[in-house]
Amino acid sequence: MINYLDFKDARCKDCYKCLRECPVKAIKVVDHHAKIIDSRCILCGHCTEVCPQNAKSVHTERGEVEKLLAGGNVIASVAPSFVSSFDLQDFNVMKLALGRLGFADAEETSIGAREVTAQYKKLLEAHTYKNFITSCCPAVNTLIELYYPKALAYLAPVDTPMIAHAKMIRKRHPDAKVVFIGPCIAKKREAHESGVVDGVLTFEDLAAMFEDKGIVLSEIARLPSKATGGVNRAKYYPISRGIIKSFENYIDGYEFVAVDGAEKCKEVLENIESISGMFIEMNSCDSACVNGPCSLALKAGALKANADIRKYVSRDLAEHSSAPYEEEKDIDFSCVHERKRTEDFVPTDRQIAEILAKTGKTKPEDMLNCGACGYNTCYEKAWAVANGYANIDMCVPYMRARAESMSYEIIQTSPNGIVLLDNDLNIMEINGKAKELLGIKEYDVKGKGIFHYFNPTEFVLAQNDNKNIYNKKVYLEKTGSYIELTIIVLKDNKGTYAVMKDITQETKSEEQLDKVKLETLATTDEVIKKQMRVAQEIASLLGETTAETKVALLKLKKTLQGEEEKK
């Protein structure tokens, strides 16, 4: 299966912006990275345009097309929006450039678009459609086939310009290969399923091929060329209302309107049954095809692109005489738009409720519907979780509340005193143990300076030197406590936090032990003195024994004194 569109894991930053902007929620999050759900995707490419990390990965057929070119007899069908993407006003320049790449010939896809308009005209004149939706945008066609089956009755059963043009080329050149070149990603899937288009290059692919071959369009534009073709109003197709402008006369009984952008298309499709007598030109891209996902970014964007197309067509109309268009014979331009289905699992209400409960949403007022996760409602998010398209932890308010709750619990239940200070040494957070050690009786001391309760010298030194202080023994006179103080300077000058380990008991135990040792030393010294007096009195009797006793007692005294000095 071909992945026509996806995201690069290395660039995806878990921001959910693409999911938020996707009109059909055809994106799932796997291991904190966005992935396209092929069965749901309409390939509008909008997600690639909004990604702040440019993480898009569009399937390229450049390698396959280059192999076709090596075999010869390949004809290019070039979307009319080449005018704006390549800043050209002469198709001959594009034709010569494509010839240098190895194409046997090149034509404008607007040739097929003109036939599509003719087919629309015939259907409209029959007055059998309550509403009529154009079928030129493959992304819109897929949108209707997957998500708005009621609108299928209004979707024109006519080929897109790409398919129509490919059929016309194949009629004239049965042995030729046809490659479409344009700004659209959805054309890739359509071409693959059509059987009449052999490959698709995006404008981005083509620009890269020109660069690799050293082909400069501005240099080719200086070469003399002759005008080709005739009047073709279908060259308006790539701009908003372009399909409408391709009609020389409107058909009575229909109001001709244009709808651009997938979200606006959805809005119309959701209410299609409530309207009538409408000819609706639908484009999934805002400002139509000149703003396609693989169009080349130029200054002034869609505004200039629109003006460029109008200028191009106006000159075409001015330079060529108008003549009645003769429709193609013996080619079937009709198509059937069938209902398509996604691979989604339909969870029960109970399953949805259980998923919502896991994020603390058990009542209507718990449903924030903030959209931070990328889904419009908490219910939609739960549905996505049930389908494996989303994770529980994508709920930002839930995760924030959970993090705050955990942080609070950790701080408050810590056996050590914890104090968090801002850069002005004001208390931002303090737990009960710290209050106990510092002798703070007030309930709420947040915002108050630490100097009211503790000598701030160590904090000031840590901040000024931007250096942490570890395990410094400090005596708290107010409570008579001893603490082991550690001060950590937070990154980016965001303050400091301190951990106060209560070592009062250990310190007092050490003092008690020292007292016992001193008393023992004094007692031992007294014993030695008494022994010496006794020894002197019986010296004559003990002889050498006295000397040995003295040595032993002196050794004992030195041992006790040595321990005291080591301490």
mmCIF file of C-alpha atoms in Angstrom, residues 45-373:
data_model
loop_
_atom_site.group_PDB
_atom_site.id
_atom_site.type_symbol
_atom_site.label_atom_id
_atom_site.label_comp_id
_atom_site.label_asym_id
_atom_site.label_seq_id
_atom_site.Cartn_x
_atom_site.Cartn_y
_atom_site.Cartn_z
ATOM 1 C CA GLY A 45 -2.653 18.177 2.272
ATOM 2 C CA HIS A 46 -3.764 20.880 4.706
ATOM 3 C CA CYS A 47 -1.851 19.209 7.538
ATOM 4 C CA THR A 48 1.408 19.659 5.642
ATOM 5 C CA GLU A 49 0.800 23.381 5.302
ATOM 6 C CA VAL A 50 0.154 24.055 8.993
ATOM 7 C CA CYS A 51 2.933 21.876 10.439
ATOM 8 C CA PRO A 52 5.309 24.293 12.238
ATOM 9 C CA GLN A 53 8.190 21.815 11.895
ATOM 10 C CA ASN A 54 7.709 21.142 8.161
ATOM 11 C CA ALA A 55 7.472 17.460 9.013
ATOM 12 C CA LYS A 56 5.518 16.542 5.882
ATOM 13 C CA SER A 57 6.646 13.583 3.828
ATOM 14 C CA VAL A 58 4.876 13.422 0.452
ATOM 15 C CA HIS A 59 5.346 10.230 -1.529
ATOM 16 C CA THR A 60 7.403 11.077 -4.607
ATOM 17 C CA GLU A 61 7.159 9.252 -7.915
ATOM 18 C CA ARG A 62 10.181 11.013 -9.334
ATOM 19 C CA GLY A 63 12.184 7.792 -9.608
ATOM 20 C CA GLU A 64 9.369 5.981 -11.434
ATOM 21 C CA VAL A 65 8.824 8.927 -13.802
ATOM 22 C CA GLU A 66 12.526 9.131 -14.625
ATOM 23 C CA LYS A 67 12.423 5.453 -15.589
ATOM 24 C CA LEU A 68 9.455 6.193 -17.869
ATOM 25 C CA LEU A 69 11.389 9.067 -19.452
ATOM 26 C CA ALA A 70 14.332 6.770 -20.092
ATOM 27 C CA GLY A 71 11.973 4.568 -22.117
ATOM 28 C CA GLY A 72 10.758 7.519 -24.200
ATOM 29 C CA ASN A 73 7.340 8.582 -25.526
ATOM 30 C CA VAL A 74 6.098 10.238 -22.317
ATOM 31 C CA ILE A 75 3.614 13.110 -22.560
ATOM 32 C CA ALA A 76 3.122 15.578 -19.719
ATOM 33 C CA SER A 77 -0.248 16.950 -18.667
ATOM 34 C CA VAL A 78 0.550 20.195 -16.824
ATOM 35 C CA ALA A 79 -1.960 21.731 -14.416
ATOM 36 C CA PRO A 80 -2.822 25.343 -15.350
ATOM 37 C CA SER A 81 -1.568 26.587 -11.965
ATOM 38 C CA PHE A 82 1.987 26.237 -13.371
ATOM 39 C CA VAL A 83 1.531 29.917 -14.257
ATOM 40 C CA SER A 84 1.638 31.011 -10.620
ATOM 41 C CA SER A 85 4.015 28.391 -9.210
ATOM 42 C CA PHE A 86 6.708 28.913 -11.850
ATOM 43 C CA ASP A 87 5.943 32.582 -12.543
ATOM 44 C CA LEU A 88 5.385 31.986 -16.258
ATOM 45 C CA GLN A 89 3.045 33.583 -18.778
ATOM 46 C CA ASP A 90 4.003 31.335 -21.686
ATOM 47 C CA PHE A 91 3.369 27.582 -21.743
ATOM 48 C CA ASN A 92 5.953 27.162 -24.498
ATOM 49 C CA VAL A 93 8.649 27.896 -21.910
ATOM 50 C CA MET A 94 7.377 25.036 -19.753
ATOM 51 C CA LYS A 95 7.091 22.796 -22.803
ATOM 52 C CA LEU A 96 10.722 23.430 -23.825
ATOM 53 C CA ALA A 97 11.932 22.854 -20.253
ATOM 54 C CA LEU A 98 10.059 19.552 -20.030
ATOM 55 C CA GLY A 99 11.545 18.563 -23.379
ATOM 56 C CA ARG A 100 15.014 18.981 -21.878
ATOM 57 C CA LEU A 101 13.989 16.561 -19.118
ATOM 58 C CA GLY A 102 13.062 13.975 -21.748
ATOM 59 C CA PHE A 103 9.318 14.447 -22.239
ATOM 60 C CA ALA A 104 8.227 13.786 -25.812
ATOM 61 C CA ASP A 105 5.513 16.433 -25.551
ATOM 62 C CA ALA A 106 3.599 18.505 -23.016
ATOM 63 C CA GLU A 107 0.065 19.890 -22.951
ATOM 64 C CA GLU A 108 -1.994 21.950 -20.522
ATOM 65 C CA THR A 109 -4.482 19.973 -18.456
ATOM 66 C CA SER A 110 -6.932 22.775 -19.210
ATOM 67 C CA ILE A 111 -7.598 20.921 -22.488
ATOM 68 C CA GLY A 112 -9.277 18.229 -20.403
ATOM 69 C CA ALA A 113 -10.877 20.862 -18.168
ATOM 70 C CA ARG A 114 -12.600 22.412 -21.183
ATOM 71 C CA GLU A 115 -14.199 19.025 -21.938
ATOM 72 C CA VAL A 116 -15.283 18.703 -18.287
ATOM 73 C CA THR A 117 -17.056 22.066 -18.523
ATOM 74 C CA ALA A 118 -18.822 20.874 -21.680
ATOM 75 C CA GLN A 119 -20.019 17.753 -19.843
ATOM 76 C CA TYR A 120 -21.256 19.875 -16.916
ATOM 77 C CA LYS A 121 -23.154 22.106 -19.333
ATOM 78 C CA LYS A 122 -25.013 19.161 -20.846
ATOM 79 C CA LEU A 123 -25.990 17.770 -17.438
ATOM 80 C CA LEU A 124 -27.162 21.170 -16.189
ATOM 81 C CA GLU A 125 -29.264 21.781 -19.276
ATOM 82 C CA ALA A 126 -31.165 18.573 -18.539
ATOM 83 C CA HIS A 127 -32.366 20.167 -15.256
ATOM 84 C CA THR A 128 -32.361 16.813 -13.439
ATOM 85 C CA TYR A 129 -30.178 17.919 -10.541
ATOM 86 C CA LYS A 130 -31.636 19.595 -7.467
ATOM 87 C CA ASN A 131 -28.090 20.757 -6.729
ATOM 88 C CA PHE A 132 -24.924 20.218 -8.740
ATOM 89 C CA ILE A 133 -21.469 19.758 -7.135
ATOM 90 C CA THR A 134 -18.389 19.909 -9.350
ATOM 91 C CA SER A 135 -16.169 16.822 -9.458
ATOM 92 C CA CYS A 136 -12.869 18.467 -10.379
ATOM 93 C CA CYS A 137 -11.226 18.240 -6.943
ATOM 94 C CA PRO A 138 -10.329 14.627 -6.028
ATOM 95 C CA ALA A 139 -10.017 15.570 -2.341
ATOM 96 C CA VAL A 140 -13.610 16.872 -2.326
ATOM 97 C CA ASN A 141 -14.779 13.758 -4.170
ATOM 98 C CA THR A 142 -13.216 11.537 -1.500
ATOM 99 C CA LEU A 143 -14.657 13.749 1.245
ATOM 100 C CA ILE A 144 -18.171 13.153 -0.121
ATOM 101 C CA GLU A 145 -17.625 9.443 -0.816
ATOM 102 C CA LEU A 146 -16.360 8.800 2.733
ATOM 103 C CA TYR A 147 -18.279 11.195 4.942
ATOM 104 C CA TYR A 148 -21.285 12.683 3.114
ATOM 105 C CA PRO A 149 -23.014 9.857 1.214
ATOM 106 C CA LYS A 150 -26.233 11.889 0.977
ATOM 107 C CA ALA A 151 -24.388 14.370 -1.241
ATOM 108 C CA LEU A 152 -23.361 11.666 -3.738
ATOM 109 C CA ALA A 153 -26.607 12.269 -5.612
ATOM 110 C CA TYR A 154 -25.432 15.815 -6.361
ATOM 111 C CA LEU A 155 -21.790 15.071 -7.221
ATOM 112 C CA ALA A 156 -21.247 15.371 -10.979
ATOM 113 C CA PRO A 157 -20.617 11.945 -12.561
ATOM 114 C CA VAL A 158 -17.830 13.408 -14.671
ATOM 115 C CA ASP A 159 -14.071 12.755 -14.751
ATOM 116 C CA THR A 160 -11.660 15.259 -13.275
ATOM 117 C CA PRO A 161 -9.692 17.362 -15.795
ATOM 118 C CA MET A 162 -6.595 15.171 -15.230
ATOM 119 C CA ILE A 163 -8.420 11.955 -16.126
ATOM 120 C CA ALA A 164 -10.311 13.575 -19.023
ATOM 121 C CA HIS A 165 -7.090 14.946 -20.494
ATOM 122 C CA ALA A 166 -5.268 11.626 -20.075
ATOM 123 C CA LYS A 167 -8.069 9.869 -21.982
ATOM 124 C CA MET A 168 -7.789 12.450 -24.776
ATOM 125 C CA ILE A 169 -4.002 12.012 -24.995
ATOM 126 C CA ARG A 170 -4.302 8.233 -25.086
ATOM 127 C CA LYS A 171 -6.823 8.435 -27.906
ATOM 128 C CA ARG A 172 -4.336 10.449 -29.986
ATOM 129 C CA HIS A 173 -1.226 8.599 -28.810
ATOM 130 C CA PRO A 174 -2.205 5.026 -27.830
ATOM 131 C CA ASP A 175 1.380 3.980 -27.076
ATOM 132 C CA ALA A 176 2.325 7.016 -25.011
ATOM 133 C CA LYS A 177 2.740 7.204 -21.256
ATOM 134 C CA VAL A 178 0.947 10.055 -19.465
ATOM 135 C CA VAL A 179 2.440 11.920 -16.496
ATOM 136 C CA PHE A 180 0.429 14.575 -14.674
ATOM 137 C CA ILE A 181 2.280 17.533 -13.133
ATOM 138 C CA GLY A 182 0.557 19.746 -10.574
ATOM 139 C CA PRO A 183 0.341 21.063 -6.997
ATOM 140 C CA CYS A 184 -2.023 18.366 -5.668
ATOM 141 C CA ILE A 185 -1.357 15.340 -3.451
ATOM 142 C CA ALA A 186 -4.835 13.837 -3.956
ATOM 143 C CA LYS A 187 -4.065 13.436 -7.673
ATOM 144 C CA LYS A 188 -1.556 10.723 -6.754
ATOM 145 C CA ARG A 189 -4.193 8.353 -5.405
ATOM 146 C CA GLU A 190 -6.619 9.256 -8.189
ATOM 147 C CA ALA A 191 -3.969 8.566 -10.856
ATOM 148 C CA HIS A 192 -3.023 5.252 -9.259
ATOM 149 C CA GLU A 193 -6.664 4.098 -9.247
ATOM 150 C CA SER A 194 -7.496 5.452 -12.731
ATOM 151 C CA GLY A 195 -5.476 3.170 -14.965
ATOM 152 C CA VAL A 196 -4.991 5.988 -17.509
ATOM 153 C CA VAL A 197 -2.319 8.107 -15.772
ATOM 154 C CA ASP A 198 1.111 6.491 -15.452
ATOM 155 C CA GLY A 199 2.664 8.854 -12.947
ATOM 156 C CA VAL A 200 2.329 12.100 -11.023
ATOM 157 C CA LEU A 201 4.923 14.750 -10.296
ATOM 158 C CA THR A 202 4.246 17.604 -7.915
ATOM 159 C CA PHE A 203 5.484 21.083 -8.723
ATOM 160 C CA GLU A 204 8.020 20.573 -5.938
ATOM 161 C CA ASP A 205 9.294 17.420 -7.692
ATOM 162 C CA LEU A 206 9.511 19.254 -11.001
ATOM 163 C CA ALA A 207 11.382 22.218 -9.528
ATOM 164 C CA ALA A 208 13.937 19.805 -8.024
ATOM 165 C CA MET A 209 14.371 18.053 -11.379
ATOM 166 C CA PHE A 210 14.934 21.382 -13.149
ATOM 167 C CA GLU A 211 17.527 22.351 -10.558
ATOM 168 C CA ASP A 212 19.368 19.022 -10.829
ATOM 169 C CA LYS A 213 19.519 19.338 -14.622
ATOM 170 C CA GLY A 214 20.523 23.004 -14.528
ATOM 171 C CA ILE A 215 17.369 24.093 -16.341
ATOM 172 C CA VAL A 216 16.588 27.778 -15.735
ATOM 173 C CA LEU A 217 13.127 28.852 -16.889
ATOM 174 C CA SER A 218 14.009 32.547 -17.071
ATOM 175 C CA GLU A 219 16.740 31.754 -19.600
ATOM 176 C CA ILE A 220 14.381 29.682 -21.733
ATOM 177 C CA ALA A 221 11.839 32.522 -21.626
ATOM 178 C CA ARG A 222 14.264 34.689 -23.646
ATOM 179 C CA LEU A 223 14.127 32.276 -26.570
ATOM 180 C CA PRO A 224 11.689 33.044 -29.415
ATOM 181 C CA SER A 225 8.476 31.019 -29.368
ATOM 182 C CA LYS A 226 5.240 30.903 -31.280
ATOM 183 C CA ALA A 227 1.758 31.032 -29.858
ATOM 184 C CA THR A 228 -0.076 27.732 -29.645
ATOM 185 C CA GLY A 229 -3.642 26.633 -29.003
ATOM 186 C CA GLY A 230 -6.789 28.691 -29.100
ATOM 187 C CA VAL A 231 -9.290 30.262 -26.754
ATOM 188 C CA ASN A 232 -9.726 28.138 -23.649
ATOM 189 C CA ARG A 233 -11.631 29.656 -20.759
ATOM 190 C CA ALA A 234 -10.945 26.505 -18.730
ATOM 191 C CA LYS A 235 -7.501 27.919 -17.996
ATOM 192 C CA TYR A 236 -9.335 29.788 -15.219
ATOM 193 C CA TYR A 237 -9.825 26.478 -13.372
ATOM 194 C CA PRO A 238 -7.037 26.840 -10.758
ATOM 195 C CA ILE A 239 -8.505 29.977 -9.129
ATOM 196 C CA SER A 240 -11.631 30.433 -7.033
ATOM 197 C CA ARG A 241 -14.711 30.631 -9.312
ATOM 198 C CA GLY A 242 -12.446 29.413 -12.115
ATOM 199 C CA ILE A 243 -14.803 26.598 -13.104
ATOM 200 C CA ILE A 244 -17.697 29.047 -13.108
ATOM 201 C CA LYS A 245 -15.720 31.456 -15.296
ATOM 202 C CA SER A 246 -15.087 28.658 -17.805
ATOM 203 C CA PHE A 247 -18.773 28.809 -18.779
ATOM 204 C CA GLU A 248 -19.478 31.264 -21.568
ATOM 205 C CA ASN A 249 -23.087 31.472 -20.378
ATOM 206 C CA TYR A 250 -24.695 30.430 -17.110
ATOM 207 C CA ILE A 251 -27.495 27.876 -17.140
ATOM 208 C CA ASP A 252 -30.931 29.144 -16.161
ATOM 209 C CA GLY A 253 -32.347 27.732 -12.944
ATOM 210 C CA TYR A 254 -29.030 27.513 -11.067
ATOM 211 C CA GLU A 255 -27.206 29.903 -8.791
ATOM 212 C CA PHE A 256 -23.454 29.577 -9.443
ATOM 213 C CA VAL A 257 -21.361 29.749 -6.244
ATOM 214 C CA ALA A 258 -17.804 28.784 -5.247
ATOM 215 C CA VAL A 259 -16.785 27.201 -1.938
ATOM 216 C CA ASP A 260 -13.077 27.032 -1.078
ATOM 217 C CA GLY A 261 -11.458 25.208 1.826
ATOM 218 C CA ALA A 262 -12.341 21.815 3.304
ATOM 219 C CA GLU A 263 -14.073 23.248 6.364
ATOM 220 C CA LYS A 264 -16.387 25.418 4.262
ATOM 221 C CA CYS A 265 -17.063 22.468 1.977
ATOM 222 C CA LYS A 266 -18.047 20.388 5.008
ATOM 223 C CA GLU A 267 -20.404 23.108 6.187
ATOM 224 C CA VAL A 268 -22.200 23.109 2.824
ATOM 225 C CA LEU A 269 -22.285 19.317 2.574
ATOM 226 C CA GLU A 270 -23.798 18.993 6.045
ATOM 227 C CA ASN A 271 -26.700 21.158 4.901
ATOM 228 C CA ILE A 272 -26.938 20.061 1.265
ATOM 229 C CA GLU A 273 -30.484 18.739 1.654
ATOM 230 C CA SER A 274 -31.764 22.109 2.803
ATOM 231 C CA ILE A 275 -30.739 23.985 -0.354
ATOM 232 C CA SER A 276 -31.745 23.700 -4.003
ATOM 233 C CA GLY A 277 -30.933 25.166 -7.402
ATOM 234 C CA MET A 278 -27.244 25.561 -6.617
ATOM 235 C CA PHE A 279 -24.246 24.947 -8.873
ATOM 236 C CA ILE A 280 -21.474 24.539 -6.318
ATOM 237 C CA GLU A 281 -17.833 24.769 -7.360
ATOM 238 C CA MET A 282 -15.962 23.009 -4.549
ATOM 239 C CA ASN A 283 -12.233 23.148 -3.849
ATOM 240 C CA SER A 284 -10.579 21.617 -0.788
ATOM 241 C CA CYS A 285 -7.800 24.236 -0.892
ATOM 242 C CA ASP A 286 -8.377 27.803 0.202
ATOM 243 C CA SER A 287 -8.169 30.010 -2.915
ATOM 244 C CA ALA A 288 -8.416 26.808 -5.029
ATOM 245 C CA CYS A 289 -5.593 24.995 -6.846
ATOM 246 C CA VAL A 290 -3.137 27.901 -6.994
ATOM 247 C CA ASN A 291 -2.799 27.340 -3.252
ATOM 248 C CA GLY A 292 -2.334 23.578 -3.461
ATOM 249 C CA PRO A 293 -0.184 21.815 -0.840
ATOM 250 C CA CYS A 294 2.683 21.225 -3.301
ATOM 251 C CA SER A 295 2.527 24.560 -5.079
ATOM 252 C CA LEU A 296 5.682 26.629 -4.980
ATOM 253 C CA ALA A 297 5.642 29.457 -2.468
ATOM 254 C CA LEU A 298 5.919 32.848 -4.143
ATOM 255 C CA LYS A 299 5.713 36.379 -2.793
ATOM 256 C CA ALA A 300 2.187 37.711 -2.179
ATOM 257 C CA GLY A 301 0.886 34.124 -2.110
ATOM 258 C CA ALA A 302 -2.599 33.300 -3.382
ATOM 259 C CA LEU A 303 -3.420 36.936 -4.106
ATOM 260 C CA LYS A 304 -0.675 37.288 -6.729
ATOM 261 C CA ALA A 305 -1.313 33.747 -7.989
ATOM 262 C CA ASN A 306 -4.929 34.676 -8.666
ATOM 263 C CA ALA A 307 -3.849 37.796 -10.545
ATOM 264 C CA ASP A 308 -1.270 35.821 -12.562
ATOM 265 C CA ILE A 309 -3.885 33.323 -13.753
ATOM 266 C CA ARG A 310 -6.319 36.081 -14.701
ATOM 267 C CA LYS A 311 -3.610 37.867 -16.654
ATOM 268 C CA TYR A 312 -2.612 34.652 -18.429
ATOM 269 C CA VAL A 313 -6.170 33.816 -19.490
ATOM 270 C CA SER A 314 -7.028 37.399 -20.430
ATOM 271 C CA ARG A 315 -4.073 37.539 -22.785
ATOM 272 C CA ASP A 316 -5.075 34.177 -24.230
ATOM 273 C CA LEU A 317 -8.596 35.436 -24.878
ATOM 274 C CA ALA A 318 -7.296 38.649 -26.421
ATOM 275 C CA GLU A 319 -4.790 36.989 -28.761
ATOM 276 C CA HIS A 320 -7.027 34.252 -30.125
ATOM 277 C CA SER A 321 -10.316 34.410 -31.877
ATOM 278 C CA SER A 322 -13.237 32.696 -30.222
ATOM 279 C CA ALA A 323 -14.849 29.720 -31.913
ATOM 280 C CA PRO A 324 -17.480 27.198 -30.801
ATOM 281 C CA TYR A 325 -15.912 24.315 -28.906
ATOM 282 C CA GLU A 326 -16.396 20.909 -30.491
ATOM 283 C CA GLU A 327 -16.680 18.148 -27.948
ATOM 284 C CA GLU A 328 -14.565 15.042 -28.152
ATOM 285 C CA LYS A 329 -16.236 12.073 -29.754
ATOM 286 C CA ASP A 330 -15.932 8.411 -28.839
ATOM 287 C CA ILE A 331 -14.517 9.088 -25.362
ATOM 288 C CA ASP A 332 -16.513 8.320 -22.236
ATOM 289 C CA PHE A 333 -15.895 11.052 -19.689
ATOM 290 C CA SER A 334 -18.419 9.746 -17.195
ATOM 291 C CA CYS A 335 -17.501 8.198 -13.859
ATOM 292 C CA VAL A 336 -19.310 6.673 -10.922
ATOM 293 C CA HIS A 337 -18.692 8.024 -7.433
ATOM 294 C CA GLU A 338 -19.261 5.142 -5.046
ATOM 295 C CA ARG A 339 -19.831 5.147 -1.338
ATOM 296 C CA LYS A 340 -16.602 4.442 0.526
ATOM 297 C CA ARG A 341 -16.221 3.379 4.130
ATOM 298 C CA THR A 342 -13.506 3.886 6.696
ATOM 299 C CA GLU A 343 -12.111 1.116 8.869
ATOM 300 C CA ASP A 344 -13.329 2.781 12.056
ATOM 301 C CA PHE A 345 -14.635 0.866 15.061
ATOM 302 C CA VAL A 346 -17.937 2.117 16.458
ATOM 303 C CA PRO A 347 -17.709 2.147 20.269
ATOM 304 C CA THR A 348 -20.767 1.856 22.492
ATOM 305 C CA ASP A 349 -21.944 4.680 24.729
ATOM 306 C CA ARG A 350 -20.721 2.710 27.724
ATOM 307 C CA GLN A 351 -17.231 2.366 26.247
ATOM 308 C CA ILE A 352 -17.144 6.093 25.516
ATOM 309 C CA ALA A 353 -18.251 6.859 29.082
ATOM 310 C CA GLU A 354 -15.518 4.608 30.509
ATOM 311 C CA ILE A 355 -12.841 6.366 28.433
ATOM 312 C CA LEU A 356 -14.116 9.794 29.460
ATOM 313 C CA ALA A 357 -14.108 8.740 33.116
ATOM 314 C CA LYS A 358 -10.408 7.905 32.882
ATOM 315 C CA THR A 359 -9.723 11.588 32.310
ATOM 316 C CA GLY A 360 -12.035 12.720 35.091
ATOM 317 C CA LYS A 361 -14.964 13.533 32.800
ATOM 318 C CA THR A 362 -18.076 12.086 34.389
ATOM 319 C CA LYS A 363 -20.444 15.057 34.173
ATOM 320 C CA PRO A 364 -21.406 17.453 31.367
ATOM 321 C CA GLU A 365 -19.598 20.299 33.102
ATOM 322 C CA ASP A 366 -16.376 18.244 32.947
ATOM 323 C CA MET A 367 -16.417 18.311 29.142
ATOM 324 C CA LEU A 368 -14.275 21.340 28.412
ATOM 325 C CA ASN A 369 -14.243 20.716 24.638
ATOM 326 C CA CYS A 370 -11.176 22.956 24.515
ATOM 327 C CA GLY A 371 -9.732 21.340 21.384
ATOM 328 C CA ALA A 372 -6.171 21.294 22.771
ATOM 329 C CA CYS A 373 -5.862 17.588 21.909
#
